[in-house]
CSV table of C-alpha atoms and ligand atoms in Angstrom, one decimal:
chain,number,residue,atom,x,y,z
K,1,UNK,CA,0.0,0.0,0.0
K,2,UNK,CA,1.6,3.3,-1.2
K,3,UNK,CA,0.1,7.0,0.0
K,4,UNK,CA,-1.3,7.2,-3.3
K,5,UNK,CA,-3.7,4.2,-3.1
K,6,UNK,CA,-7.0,5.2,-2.2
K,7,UNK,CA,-8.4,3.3,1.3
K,8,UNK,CA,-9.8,0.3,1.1
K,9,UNK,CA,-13.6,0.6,1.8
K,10,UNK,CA,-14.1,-1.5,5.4
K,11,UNK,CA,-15.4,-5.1,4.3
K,12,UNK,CA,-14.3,-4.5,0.7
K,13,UNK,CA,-13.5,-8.0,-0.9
K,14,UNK,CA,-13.6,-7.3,-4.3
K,15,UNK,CA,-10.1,-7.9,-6.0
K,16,UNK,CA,-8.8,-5.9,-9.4
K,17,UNK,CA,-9.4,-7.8,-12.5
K,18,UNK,CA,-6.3,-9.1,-14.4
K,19,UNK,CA,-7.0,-8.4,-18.1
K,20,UNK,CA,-5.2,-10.9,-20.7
K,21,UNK,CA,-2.9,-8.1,-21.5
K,22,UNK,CA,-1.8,-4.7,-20.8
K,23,UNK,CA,1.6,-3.3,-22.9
K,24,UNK,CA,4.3,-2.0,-20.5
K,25,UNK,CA,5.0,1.7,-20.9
K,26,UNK,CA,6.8,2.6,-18.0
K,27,UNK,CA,10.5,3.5,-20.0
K,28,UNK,CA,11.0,6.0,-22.8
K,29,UNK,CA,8.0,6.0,-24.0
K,30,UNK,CA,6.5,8.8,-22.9
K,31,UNK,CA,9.5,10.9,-23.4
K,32,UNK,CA,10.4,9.5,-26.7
K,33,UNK,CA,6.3,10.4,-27.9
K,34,UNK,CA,7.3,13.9,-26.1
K,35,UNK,CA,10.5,14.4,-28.7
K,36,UNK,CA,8.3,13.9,-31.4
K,37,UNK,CA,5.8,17.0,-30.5
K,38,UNK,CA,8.5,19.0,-29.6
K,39,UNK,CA,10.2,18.4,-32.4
K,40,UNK,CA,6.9,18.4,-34.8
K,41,UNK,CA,8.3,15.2,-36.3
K,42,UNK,CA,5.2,13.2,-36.3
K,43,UNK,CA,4.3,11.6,-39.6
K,44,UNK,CA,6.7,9.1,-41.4
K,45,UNK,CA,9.8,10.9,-41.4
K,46,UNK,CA,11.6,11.4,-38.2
K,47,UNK,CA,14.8,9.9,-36.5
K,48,UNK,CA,12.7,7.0,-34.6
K,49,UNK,CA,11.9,5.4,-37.7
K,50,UNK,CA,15.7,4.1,-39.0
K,51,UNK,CA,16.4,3.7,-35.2
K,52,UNK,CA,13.5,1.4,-34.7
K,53,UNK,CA,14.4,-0.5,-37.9
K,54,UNK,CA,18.0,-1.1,-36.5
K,55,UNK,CA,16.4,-2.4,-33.2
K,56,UNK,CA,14.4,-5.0,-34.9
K,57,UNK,CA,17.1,-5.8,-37.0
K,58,UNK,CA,19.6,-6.1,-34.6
K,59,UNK,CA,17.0,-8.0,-32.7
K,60,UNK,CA,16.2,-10.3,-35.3
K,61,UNK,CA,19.6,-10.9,-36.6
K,62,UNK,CA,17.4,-9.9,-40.2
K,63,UNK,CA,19.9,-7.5,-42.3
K,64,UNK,CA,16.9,-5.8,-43.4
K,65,UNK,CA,13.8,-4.5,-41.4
K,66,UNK,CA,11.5,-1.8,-42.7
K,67,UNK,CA,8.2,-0.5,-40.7
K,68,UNK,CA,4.9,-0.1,-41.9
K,69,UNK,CA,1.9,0.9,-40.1
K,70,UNK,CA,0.3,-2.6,-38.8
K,71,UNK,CA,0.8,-6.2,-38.9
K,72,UNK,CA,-2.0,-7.1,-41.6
K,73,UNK,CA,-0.3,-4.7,-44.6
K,74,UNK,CA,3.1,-6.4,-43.8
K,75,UNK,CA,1.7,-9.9,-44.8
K,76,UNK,CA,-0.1,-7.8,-47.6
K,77,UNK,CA,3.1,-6.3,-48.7
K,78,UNK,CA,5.3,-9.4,-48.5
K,79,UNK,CA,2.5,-11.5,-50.5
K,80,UNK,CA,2.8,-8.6,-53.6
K,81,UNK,CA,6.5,-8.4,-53.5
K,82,UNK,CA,6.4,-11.9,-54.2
K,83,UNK,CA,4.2,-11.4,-57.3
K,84,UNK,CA,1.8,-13.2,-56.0
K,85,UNK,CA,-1.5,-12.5,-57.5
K,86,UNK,CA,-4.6,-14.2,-59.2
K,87,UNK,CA,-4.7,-17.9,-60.3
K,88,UNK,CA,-2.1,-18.1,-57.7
K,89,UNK,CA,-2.6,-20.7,-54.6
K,90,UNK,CA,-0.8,-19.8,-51.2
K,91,UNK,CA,-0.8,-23.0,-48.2
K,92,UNK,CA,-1.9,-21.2,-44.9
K,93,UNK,CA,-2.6,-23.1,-41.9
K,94,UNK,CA,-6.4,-22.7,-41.5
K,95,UNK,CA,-5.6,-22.6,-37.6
K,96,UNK,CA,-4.5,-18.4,-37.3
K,97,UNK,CA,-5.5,-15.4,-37.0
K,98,UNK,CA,-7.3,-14.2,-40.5
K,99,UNK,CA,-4.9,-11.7,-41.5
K,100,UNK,CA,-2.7,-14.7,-42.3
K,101,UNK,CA,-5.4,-15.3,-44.6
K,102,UNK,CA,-7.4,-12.2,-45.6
K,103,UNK,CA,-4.1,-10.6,-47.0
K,104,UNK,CA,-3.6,-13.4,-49.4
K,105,UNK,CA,-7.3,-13.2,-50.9
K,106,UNK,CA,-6.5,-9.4,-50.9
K,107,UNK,CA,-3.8,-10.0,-53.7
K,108,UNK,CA,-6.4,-12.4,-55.7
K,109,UNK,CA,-4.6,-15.5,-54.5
K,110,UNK,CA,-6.5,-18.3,-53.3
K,111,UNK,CA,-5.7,-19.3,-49.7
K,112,UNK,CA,-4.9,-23.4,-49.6
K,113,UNK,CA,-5.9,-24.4,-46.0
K,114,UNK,CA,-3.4,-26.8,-44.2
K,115,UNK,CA,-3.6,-29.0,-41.2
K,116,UNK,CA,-1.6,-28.4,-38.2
K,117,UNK,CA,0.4,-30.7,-35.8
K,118,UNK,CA,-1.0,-31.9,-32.3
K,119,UNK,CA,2.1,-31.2,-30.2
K,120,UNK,CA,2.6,-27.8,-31.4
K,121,UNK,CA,-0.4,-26.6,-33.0
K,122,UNK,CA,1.5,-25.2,-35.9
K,123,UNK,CA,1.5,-25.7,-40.0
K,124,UNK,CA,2.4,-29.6,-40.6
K,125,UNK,CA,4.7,-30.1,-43.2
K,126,UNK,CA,3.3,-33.2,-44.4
K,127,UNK,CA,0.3,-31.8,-44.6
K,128,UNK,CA,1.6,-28.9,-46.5
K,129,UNK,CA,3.5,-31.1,-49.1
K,130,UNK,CA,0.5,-33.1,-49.7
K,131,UNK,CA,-1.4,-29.8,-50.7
K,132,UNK,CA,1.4,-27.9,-53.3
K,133,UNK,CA,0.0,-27.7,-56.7
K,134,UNK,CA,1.7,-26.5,-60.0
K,135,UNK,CA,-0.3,-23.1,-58.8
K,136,UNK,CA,1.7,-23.0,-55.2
K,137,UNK,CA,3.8,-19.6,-55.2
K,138,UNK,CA,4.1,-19.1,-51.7
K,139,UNK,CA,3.8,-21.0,-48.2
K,140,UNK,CA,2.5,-18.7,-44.7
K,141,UNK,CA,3.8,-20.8,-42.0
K,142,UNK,CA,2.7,-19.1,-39.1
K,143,UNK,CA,5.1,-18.9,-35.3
K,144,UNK,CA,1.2,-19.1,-33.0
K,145,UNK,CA,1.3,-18.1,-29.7
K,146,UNK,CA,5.5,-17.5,-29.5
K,147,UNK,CA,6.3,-20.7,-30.9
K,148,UNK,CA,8.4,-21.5,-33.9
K,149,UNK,CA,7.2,-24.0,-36.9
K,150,UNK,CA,9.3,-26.8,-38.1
K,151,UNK,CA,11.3,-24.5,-40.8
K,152,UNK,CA,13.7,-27.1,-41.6
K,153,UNK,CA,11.1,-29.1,-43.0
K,154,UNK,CA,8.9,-26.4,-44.3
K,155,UNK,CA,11.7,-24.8,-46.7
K,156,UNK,CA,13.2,-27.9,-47.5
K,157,UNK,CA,9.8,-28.1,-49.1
K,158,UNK,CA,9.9,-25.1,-50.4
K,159,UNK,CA,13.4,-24.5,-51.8
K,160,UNK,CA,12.8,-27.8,-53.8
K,161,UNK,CA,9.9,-26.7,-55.7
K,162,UNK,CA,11.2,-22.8,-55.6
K,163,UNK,CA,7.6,-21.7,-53.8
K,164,UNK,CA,8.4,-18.8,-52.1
K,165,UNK,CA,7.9,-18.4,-47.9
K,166,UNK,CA,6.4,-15.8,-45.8
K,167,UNK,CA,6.7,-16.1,-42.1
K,168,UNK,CA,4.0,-14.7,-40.0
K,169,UNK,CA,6.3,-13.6,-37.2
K,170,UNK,CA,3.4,-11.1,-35.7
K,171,UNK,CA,3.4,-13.7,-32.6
K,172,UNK,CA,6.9,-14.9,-32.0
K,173,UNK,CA,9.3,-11.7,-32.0
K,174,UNK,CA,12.1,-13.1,-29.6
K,175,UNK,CA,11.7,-16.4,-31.0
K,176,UNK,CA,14.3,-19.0,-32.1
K,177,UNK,CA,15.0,-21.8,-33.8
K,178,UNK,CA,18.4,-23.6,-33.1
K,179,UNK,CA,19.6,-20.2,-32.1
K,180,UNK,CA,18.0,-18.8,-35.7
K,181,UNK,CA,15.0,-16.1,-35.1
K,182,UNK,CA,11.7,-16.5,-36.6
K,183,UNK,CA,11.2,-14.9,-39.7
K,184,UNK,CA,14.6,-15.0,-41.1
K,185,UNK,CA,14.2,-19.1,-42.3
K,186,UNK,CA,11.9,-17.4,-45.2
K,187,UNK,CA,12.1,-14.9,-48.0
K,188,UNK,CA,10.0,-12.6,-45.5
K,189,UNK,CA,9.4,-12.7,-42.1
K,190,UNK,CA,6.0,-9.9,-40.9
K,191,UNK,CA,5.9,-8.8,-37.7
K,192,UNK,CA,2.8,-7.0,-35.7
K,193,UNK,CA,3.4,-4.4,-32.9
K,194,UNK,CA,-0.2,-4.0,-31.7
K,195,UNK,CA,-0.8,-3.4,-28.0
K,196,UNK,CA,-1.3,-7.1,-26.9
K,197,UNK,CA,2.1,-7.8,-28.9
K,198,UNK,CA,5.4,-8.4,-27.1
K,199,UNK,CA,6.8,-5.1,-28.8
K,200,UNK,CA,4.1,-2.4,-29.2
K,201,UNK,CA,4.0,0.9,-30.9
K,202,UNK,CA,0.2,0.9,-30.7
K,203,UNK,CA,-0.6,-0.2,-34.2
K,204,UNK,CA,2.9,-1.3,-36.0
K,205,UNK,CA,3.9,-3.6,-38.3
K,206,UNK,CA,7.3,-4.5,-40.1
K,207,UNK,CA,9.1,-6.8,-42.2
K,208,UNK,CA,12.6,-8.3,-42.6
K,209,UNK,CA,14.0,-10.1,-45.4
K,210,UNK,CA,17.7,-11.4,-45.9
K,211,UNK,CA,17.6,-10.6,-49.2
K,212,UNK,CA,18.9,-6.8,-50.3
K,213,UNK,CA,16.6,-6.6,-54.0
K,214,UNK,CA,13.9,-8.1,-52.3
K,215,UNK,CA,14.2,-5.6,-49.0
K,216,UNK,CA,14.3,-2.4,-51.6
K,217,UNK,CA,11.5,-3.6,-53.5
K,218,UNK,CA,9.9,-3.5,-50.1
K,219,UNK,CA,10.9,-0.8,-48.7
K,220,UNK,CA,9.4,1.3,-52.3
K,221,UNK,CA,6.2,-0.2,-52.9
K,222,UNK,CA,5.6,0.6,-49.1
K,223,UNK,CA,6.2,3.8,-49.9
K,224,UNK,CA,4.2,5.0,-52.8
K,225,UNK,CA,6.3,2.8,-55.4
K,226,UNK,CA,8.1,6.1,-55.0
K,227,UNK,CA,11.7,5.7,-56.1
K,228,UNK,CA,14.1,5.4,-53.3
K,229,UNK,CA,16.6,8.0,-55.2
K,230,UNK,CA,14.1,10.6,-56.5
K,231,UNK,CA,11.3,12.3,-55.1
K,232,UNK,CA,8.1,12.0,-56.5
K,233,UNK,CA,8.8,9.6,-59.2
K,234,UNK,CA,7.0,6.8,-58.8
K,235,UNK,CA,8.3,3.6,-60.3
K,236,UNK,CA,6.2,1.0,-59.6
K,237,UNK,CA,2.5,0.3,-58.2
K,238,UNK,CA,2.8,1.0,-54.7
K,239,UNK,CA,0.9,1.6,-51.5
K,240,UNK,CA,0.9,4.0,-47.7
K,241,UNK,CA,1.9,1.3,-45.5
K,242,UNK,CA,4.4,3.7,-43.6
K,243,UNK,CA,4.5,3.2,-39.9
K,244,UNK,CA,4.6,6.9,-38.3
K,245,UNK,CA,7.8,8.6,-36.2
K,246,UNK,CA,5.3,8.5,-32.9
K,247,UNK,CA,4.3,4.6,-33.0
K,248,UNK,CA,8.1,4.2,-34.0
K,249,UNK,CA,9.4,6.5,-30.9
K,250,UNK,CA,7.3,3.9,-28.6
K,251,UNK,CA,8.7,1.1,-30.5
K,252,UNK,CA,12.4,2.1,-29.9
K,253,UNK,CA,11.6,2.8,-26.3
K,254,UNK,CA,9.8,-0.7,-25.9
K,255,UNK,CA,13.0,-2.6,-27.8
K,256,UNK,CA,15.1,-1.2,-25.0
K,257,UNK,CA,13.7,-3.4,-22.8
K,258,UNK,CA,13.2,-6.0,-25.4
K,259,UNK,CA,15.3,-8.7,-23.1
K,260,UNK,CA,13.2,-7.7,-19.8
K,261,UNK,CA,10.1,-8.1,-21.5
K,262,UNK,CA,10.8,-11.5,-22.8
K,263,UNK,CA,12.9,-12.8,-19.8
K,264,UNK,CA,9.5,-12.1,-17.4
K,265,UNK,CA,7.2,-13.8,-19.8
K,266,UNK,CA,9.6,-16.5,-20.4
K,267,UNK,CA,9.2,-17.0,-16.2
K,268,UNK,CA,5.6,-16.3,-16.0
K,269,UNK,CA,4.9,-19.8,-18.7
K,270,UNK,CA,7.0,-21.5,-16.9
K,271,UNK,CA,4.8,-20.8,-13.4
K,272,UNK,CA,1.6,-21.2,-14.9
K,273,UNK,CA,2.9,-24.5,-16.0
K,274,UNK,CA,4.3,-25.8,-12.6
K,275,UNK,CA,1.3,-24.3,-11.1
K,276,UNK,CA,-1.2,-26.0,-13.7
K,277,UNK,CA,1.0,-28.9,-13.4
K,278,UNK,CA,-2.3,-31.2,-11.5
K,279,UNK,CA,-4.9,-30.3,-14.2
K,280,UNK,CA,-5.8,-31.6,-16.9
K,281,UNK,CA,-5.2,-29.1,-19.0
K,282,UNK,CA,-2.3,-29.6,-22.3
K,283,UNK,CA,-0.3,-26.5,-23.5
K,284,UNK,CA,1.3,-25.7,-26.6
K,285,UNK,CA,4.2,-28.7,-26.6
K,286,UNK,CA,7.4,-26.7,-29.3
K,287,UNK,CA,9.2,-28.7,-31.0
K,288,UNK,CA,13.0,-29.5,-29.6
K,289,UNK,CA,15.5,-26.4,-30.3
K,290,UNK,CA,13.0,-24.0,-29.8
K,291,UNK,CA,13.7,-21.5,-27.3
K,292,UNK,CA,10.2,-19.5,-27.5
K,293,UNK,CA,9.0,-16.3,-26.6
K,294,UNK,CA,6.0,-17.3,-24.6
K,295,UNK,CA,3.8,-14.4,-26.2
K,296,UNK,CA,0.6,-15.7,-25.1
K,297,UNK,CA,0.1,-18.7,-22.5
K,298,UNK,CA,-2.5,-20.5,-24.0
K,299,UNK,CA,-3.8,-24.2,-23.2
K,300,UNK,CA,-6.3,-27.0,-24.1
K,301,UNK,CA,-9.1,-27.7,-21.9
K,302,UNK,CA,-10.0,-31.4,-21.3
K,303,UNK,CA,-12.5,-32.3,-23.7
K,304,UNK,CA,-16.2,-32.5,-23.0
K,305,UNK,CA,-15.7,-28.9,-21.1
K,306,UNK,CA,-18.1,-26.3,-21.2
K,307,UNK,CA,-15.5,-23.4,-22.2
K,308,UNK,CA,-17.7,-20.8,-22.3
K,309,UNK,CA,-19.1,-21.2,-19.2
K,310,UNK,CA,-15.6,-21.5,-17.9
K,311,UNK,CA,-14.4,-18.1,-19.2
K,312,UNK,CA,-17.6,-16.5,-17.9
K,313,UNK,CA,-16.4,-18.3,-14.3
K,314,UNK,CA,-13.1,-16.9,-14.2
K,315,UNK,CA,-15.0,-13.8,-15.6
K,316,UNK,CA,-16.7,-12.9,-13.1
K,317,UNK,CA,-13.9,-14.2,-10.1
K,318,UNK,CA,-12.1,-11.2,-12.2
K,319,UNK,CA,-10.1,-13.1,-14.1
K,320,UNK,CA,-10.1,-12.3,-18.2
K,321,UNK,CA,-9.0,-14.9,-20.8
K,322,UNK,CA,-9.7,-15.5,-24.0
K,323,UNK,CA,-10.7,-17.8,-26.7
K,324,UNK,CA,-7.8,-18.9,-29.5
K,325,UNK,CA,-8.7,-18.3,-32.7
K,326,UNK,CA,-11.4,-20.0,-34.8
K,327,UNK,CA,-10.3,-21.8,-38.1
K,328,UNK,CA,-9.9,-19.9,-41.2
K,329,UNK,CA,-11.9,-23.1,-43.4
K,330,UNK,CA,-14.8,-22.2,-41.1
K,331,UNK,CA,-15.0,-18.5,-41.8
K,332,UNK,CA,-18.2,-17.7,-43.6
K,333,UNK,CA,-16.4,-16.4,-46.8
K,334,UNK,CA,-13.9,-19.1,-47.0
K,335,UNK,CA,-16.2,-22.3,-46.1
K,336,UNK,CA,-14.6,-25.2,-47.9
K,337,UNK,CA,-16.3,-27.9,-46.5
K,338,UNK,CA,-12.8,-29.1,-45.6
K,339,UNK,CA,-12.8,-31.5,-42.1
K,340,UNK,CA,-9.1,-30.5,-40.2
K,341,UNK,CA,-9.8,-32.2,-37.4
K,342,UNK,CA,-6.6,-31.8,-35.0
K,343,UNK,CA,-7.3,-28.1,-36.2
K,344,UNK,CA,-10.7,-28.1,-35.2
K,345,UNK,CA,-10.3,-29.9,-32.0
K,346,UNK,CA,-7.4,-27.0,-31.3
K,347,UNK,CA,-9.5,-24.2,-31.9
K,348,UNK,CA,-12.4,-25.9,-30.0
K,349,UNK,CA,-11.0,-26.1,-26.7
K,350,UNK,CA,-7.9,-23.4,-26.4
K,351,UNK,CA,-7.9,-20.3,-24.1
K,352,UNK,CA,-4.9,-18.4,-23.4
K,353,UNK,CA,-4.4,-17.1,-19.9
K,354,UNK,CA,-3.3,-13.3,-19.1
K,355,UNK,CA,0.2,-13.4,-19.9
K,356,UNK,CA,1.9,-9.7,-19.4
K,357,UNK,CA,5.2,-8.2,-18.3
K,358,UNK,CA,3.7,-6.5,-15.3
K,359,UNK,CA,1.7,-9.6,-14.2
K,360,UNK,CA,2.6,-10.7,-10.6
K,361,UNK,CA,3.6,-13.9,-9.2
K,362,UNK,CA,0.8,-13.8,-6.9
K,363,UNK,CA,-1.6,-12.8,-9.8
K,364,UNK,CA,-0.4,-15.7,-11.8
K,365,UNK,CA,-0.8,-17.8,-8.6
K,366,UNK,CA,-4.6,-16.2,-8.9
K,367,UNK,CA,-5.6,-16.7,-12.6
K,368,UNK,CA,-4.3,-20.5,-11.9
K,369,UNK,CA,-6.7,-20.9,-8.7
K,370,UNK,CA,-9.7,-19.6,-10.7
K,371,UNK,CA,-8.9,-22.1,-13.8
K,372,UNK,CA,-8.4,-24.6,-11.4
K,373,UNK,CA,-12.0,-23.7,-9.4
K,374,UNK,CA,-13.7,-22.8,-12.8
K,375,UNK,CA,-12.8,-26.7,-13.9
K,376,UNK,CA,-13.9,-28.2,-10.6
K,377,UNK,CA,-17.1,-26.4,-10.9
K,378,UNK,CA,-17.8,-29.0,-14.1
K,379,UNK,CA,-16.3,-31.8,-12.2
K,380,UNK,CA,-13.0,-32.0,-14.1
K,381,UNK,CA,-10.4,-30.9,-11.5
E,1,PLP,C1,-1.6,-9.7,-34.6
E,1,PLP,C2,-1.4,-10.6,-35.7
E,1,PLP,C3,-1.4,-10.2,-37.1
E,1,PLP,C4,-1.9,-8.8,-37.5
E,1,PLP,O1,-1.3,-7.8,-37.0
E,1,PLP,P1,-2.1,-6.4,-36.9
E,1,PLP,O2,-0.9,-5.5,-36.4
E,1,PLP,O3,-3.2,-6.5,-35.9
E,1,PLP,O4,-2.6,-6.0,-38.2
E,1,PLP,C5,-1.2,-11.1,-38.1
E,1,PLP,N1,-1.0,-12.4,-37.8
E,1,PLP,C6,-1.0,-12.9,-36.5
E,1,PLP,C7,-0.7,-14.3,-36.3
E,1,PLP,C8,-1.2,-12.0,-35.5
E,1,PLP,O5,-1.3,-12.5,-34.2
């Protein structure tokens, strides 16, 4: 209790409610967004912008990063860059979030949707090879939930067919692979910077590519198609996907604490998971030589629970969590009549717990007491 905390009301019971996520903001940030008034810099020009790049780089061991404005127009932008376009098929797992998927129908491609493995809940390779067709020009493995595909397997694939690779890295920034990062396996690698994400700049996206042609053909058509030498002359068809100085400003700020950030989630999974340890509950199992980010803890109920009624529980004990994401070959526009079971059974019975920096050990202590209560209350714990 600090002089600032307002008294507790006599017989007051009630605790504060733990939301599944809440960015960190208590560096630069503030005084890096300050700069940027100050100094008036506030569109896409400004010093943050090159410094945020050579965070992410230098985080990513990527020699090229560029920022755009969100996470959804970085998938969008590496998908174009690619060429691909209409008649063209692109293998997604259907198990995602839909801008994984949206952004290739955006281009005129037809999303393929793959299975994904039990154990890790990501993209299957044999799935994937099962599905290429002479109309394959790309591959979107997605890294769900912090957790890093099989990339071996997936661009051994790949490189034998020459089908091009886009990793959705949105989730797994801080992510490796045998000592590789996420994202850098591919042609592309996207990243997201949205508030929930492990790096925020309140909306933010980016992208990083190894290869230098590739990372100026970026780096233009985000930009207007606007030549990178002269002003105004526009070379190519491009787009606005520019990220702005202020979101970049909070980004550089939040990337100096990159290591903090991911050292306290990396000890908060491995709590919930000794303190979940009795239940019969299964989380996300990596394959070996990953060394994860732990973005979002998120689990498998036992089957034959009630999850709604589980969430509303914890709910109202206080405690916020949320459902993982629906498959894509479900989605009203994309219905395919497709049956992906292990998918299905995923996406029927995942939740991911709250799972920020600032979360204490007590309050992880508390959100696994209320799963724990919310299960016995349907006889399953
Ligand atoms: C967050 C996210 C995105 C999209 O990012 P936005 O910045 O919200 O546009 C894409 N793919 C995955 C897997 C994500 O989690």
């Amino acid at each position: 209790m600090t002089q600032e905390s307002p008294p507790t009301p006599a017989g007051a019971t009630e605790l504060p409610s733990i939301p599944v996520y809440r960015p960190d903001l208590s560096g630069n940030e503030r005084a890096y967004v300050l700069d940027c008034i100050d100094s008036s810099w506030i569109s896409s020009l400004g010093a943050f912008i090159p410094r945020f790049e050579a965070a992410l780089a230098a985080a990513t061991g990527a020699p090229h990063a560029i920022a755009l404005c969100n996470g959804t127009v970085a998938l969008h932008l590496a998908l174009h860059c690619l060429d691909v376009g209409p008649g063209d098929e692109v293998i997604v797992p259907s198990f995602t979030y839909i801008a994984s998927v949206n952004t290739i129908a955006q281009t005129g491609a037809r999303p393929v949707f793959a299975e994904c493995r039990e154990a890790d809940w990501l993209l299957d390779p044999a799935a994937l090879e099962r599905l290429i067709t002479p109309r394959t020009k790309a591959i979107l493995p997605v890294h769900l939930y912090g957790a890093a595909c099989d990339m071996p397997a997936i661009m051994a694939i790949a490189r034998a067919r020459g089908i091009a690779v886009v990793e959705d890295t949105a989730e797994a920034l801080g992510c490796s692979l045998h000592g590789q990062h996420v994202g850098t396996f591919g042609d592309i690698g996207t990243f997201s910077f949205f508030g929930n994400k492990t790096v925020t700049t309140g909306e933010g996206g980016a992208v990083i590519a190894n290869d230098a042609a590739l990372a100026a053909r970026l780096r233009q058509t985000k930009g207007q198609g606007q030549s990178l030498t002269r002003r105004y002359w526009h070379e190519i068809l491009g787009f606005n996907y520019r990220m702005t100085n202020i979101a970049a400003a909070i980004g550089v700020a939040q990337f100096e604490r990159l290591e903090q950030i991911l050292a306290r989630k990396r000890a908060l999974a491995l709590r919930y998971r000794a303190a979940l340890a009795g239940l019969p509950v299964t989380f996300q199992r990596p394959i070996p030589g990953v060394a994860g980010s732990d973005w979002l803890v998120s689990l498998l109920l036992p089957r034959g629970t009630d999850r709604d009624r589980l969430m509303a529980e914890m709910a109202a004990l206080r405690v916020e969590t949320r459902p993982v994401f629906h498959c894509a070959h479900q989605m009203p526009m994309y219905e395919t009549g497709q049956h992906l079971p292990i998918s299905e059974d995923i996406a029927a019975r995942g939740i991911s717990l709250p799972s920020f920096p600032a979360l204490t050990d007590a309050d992880v202590d508390r959100v696994a007491g209320t799963l724990q209560t919310a299960l016995a209350a349907q006889g399953l714990a």
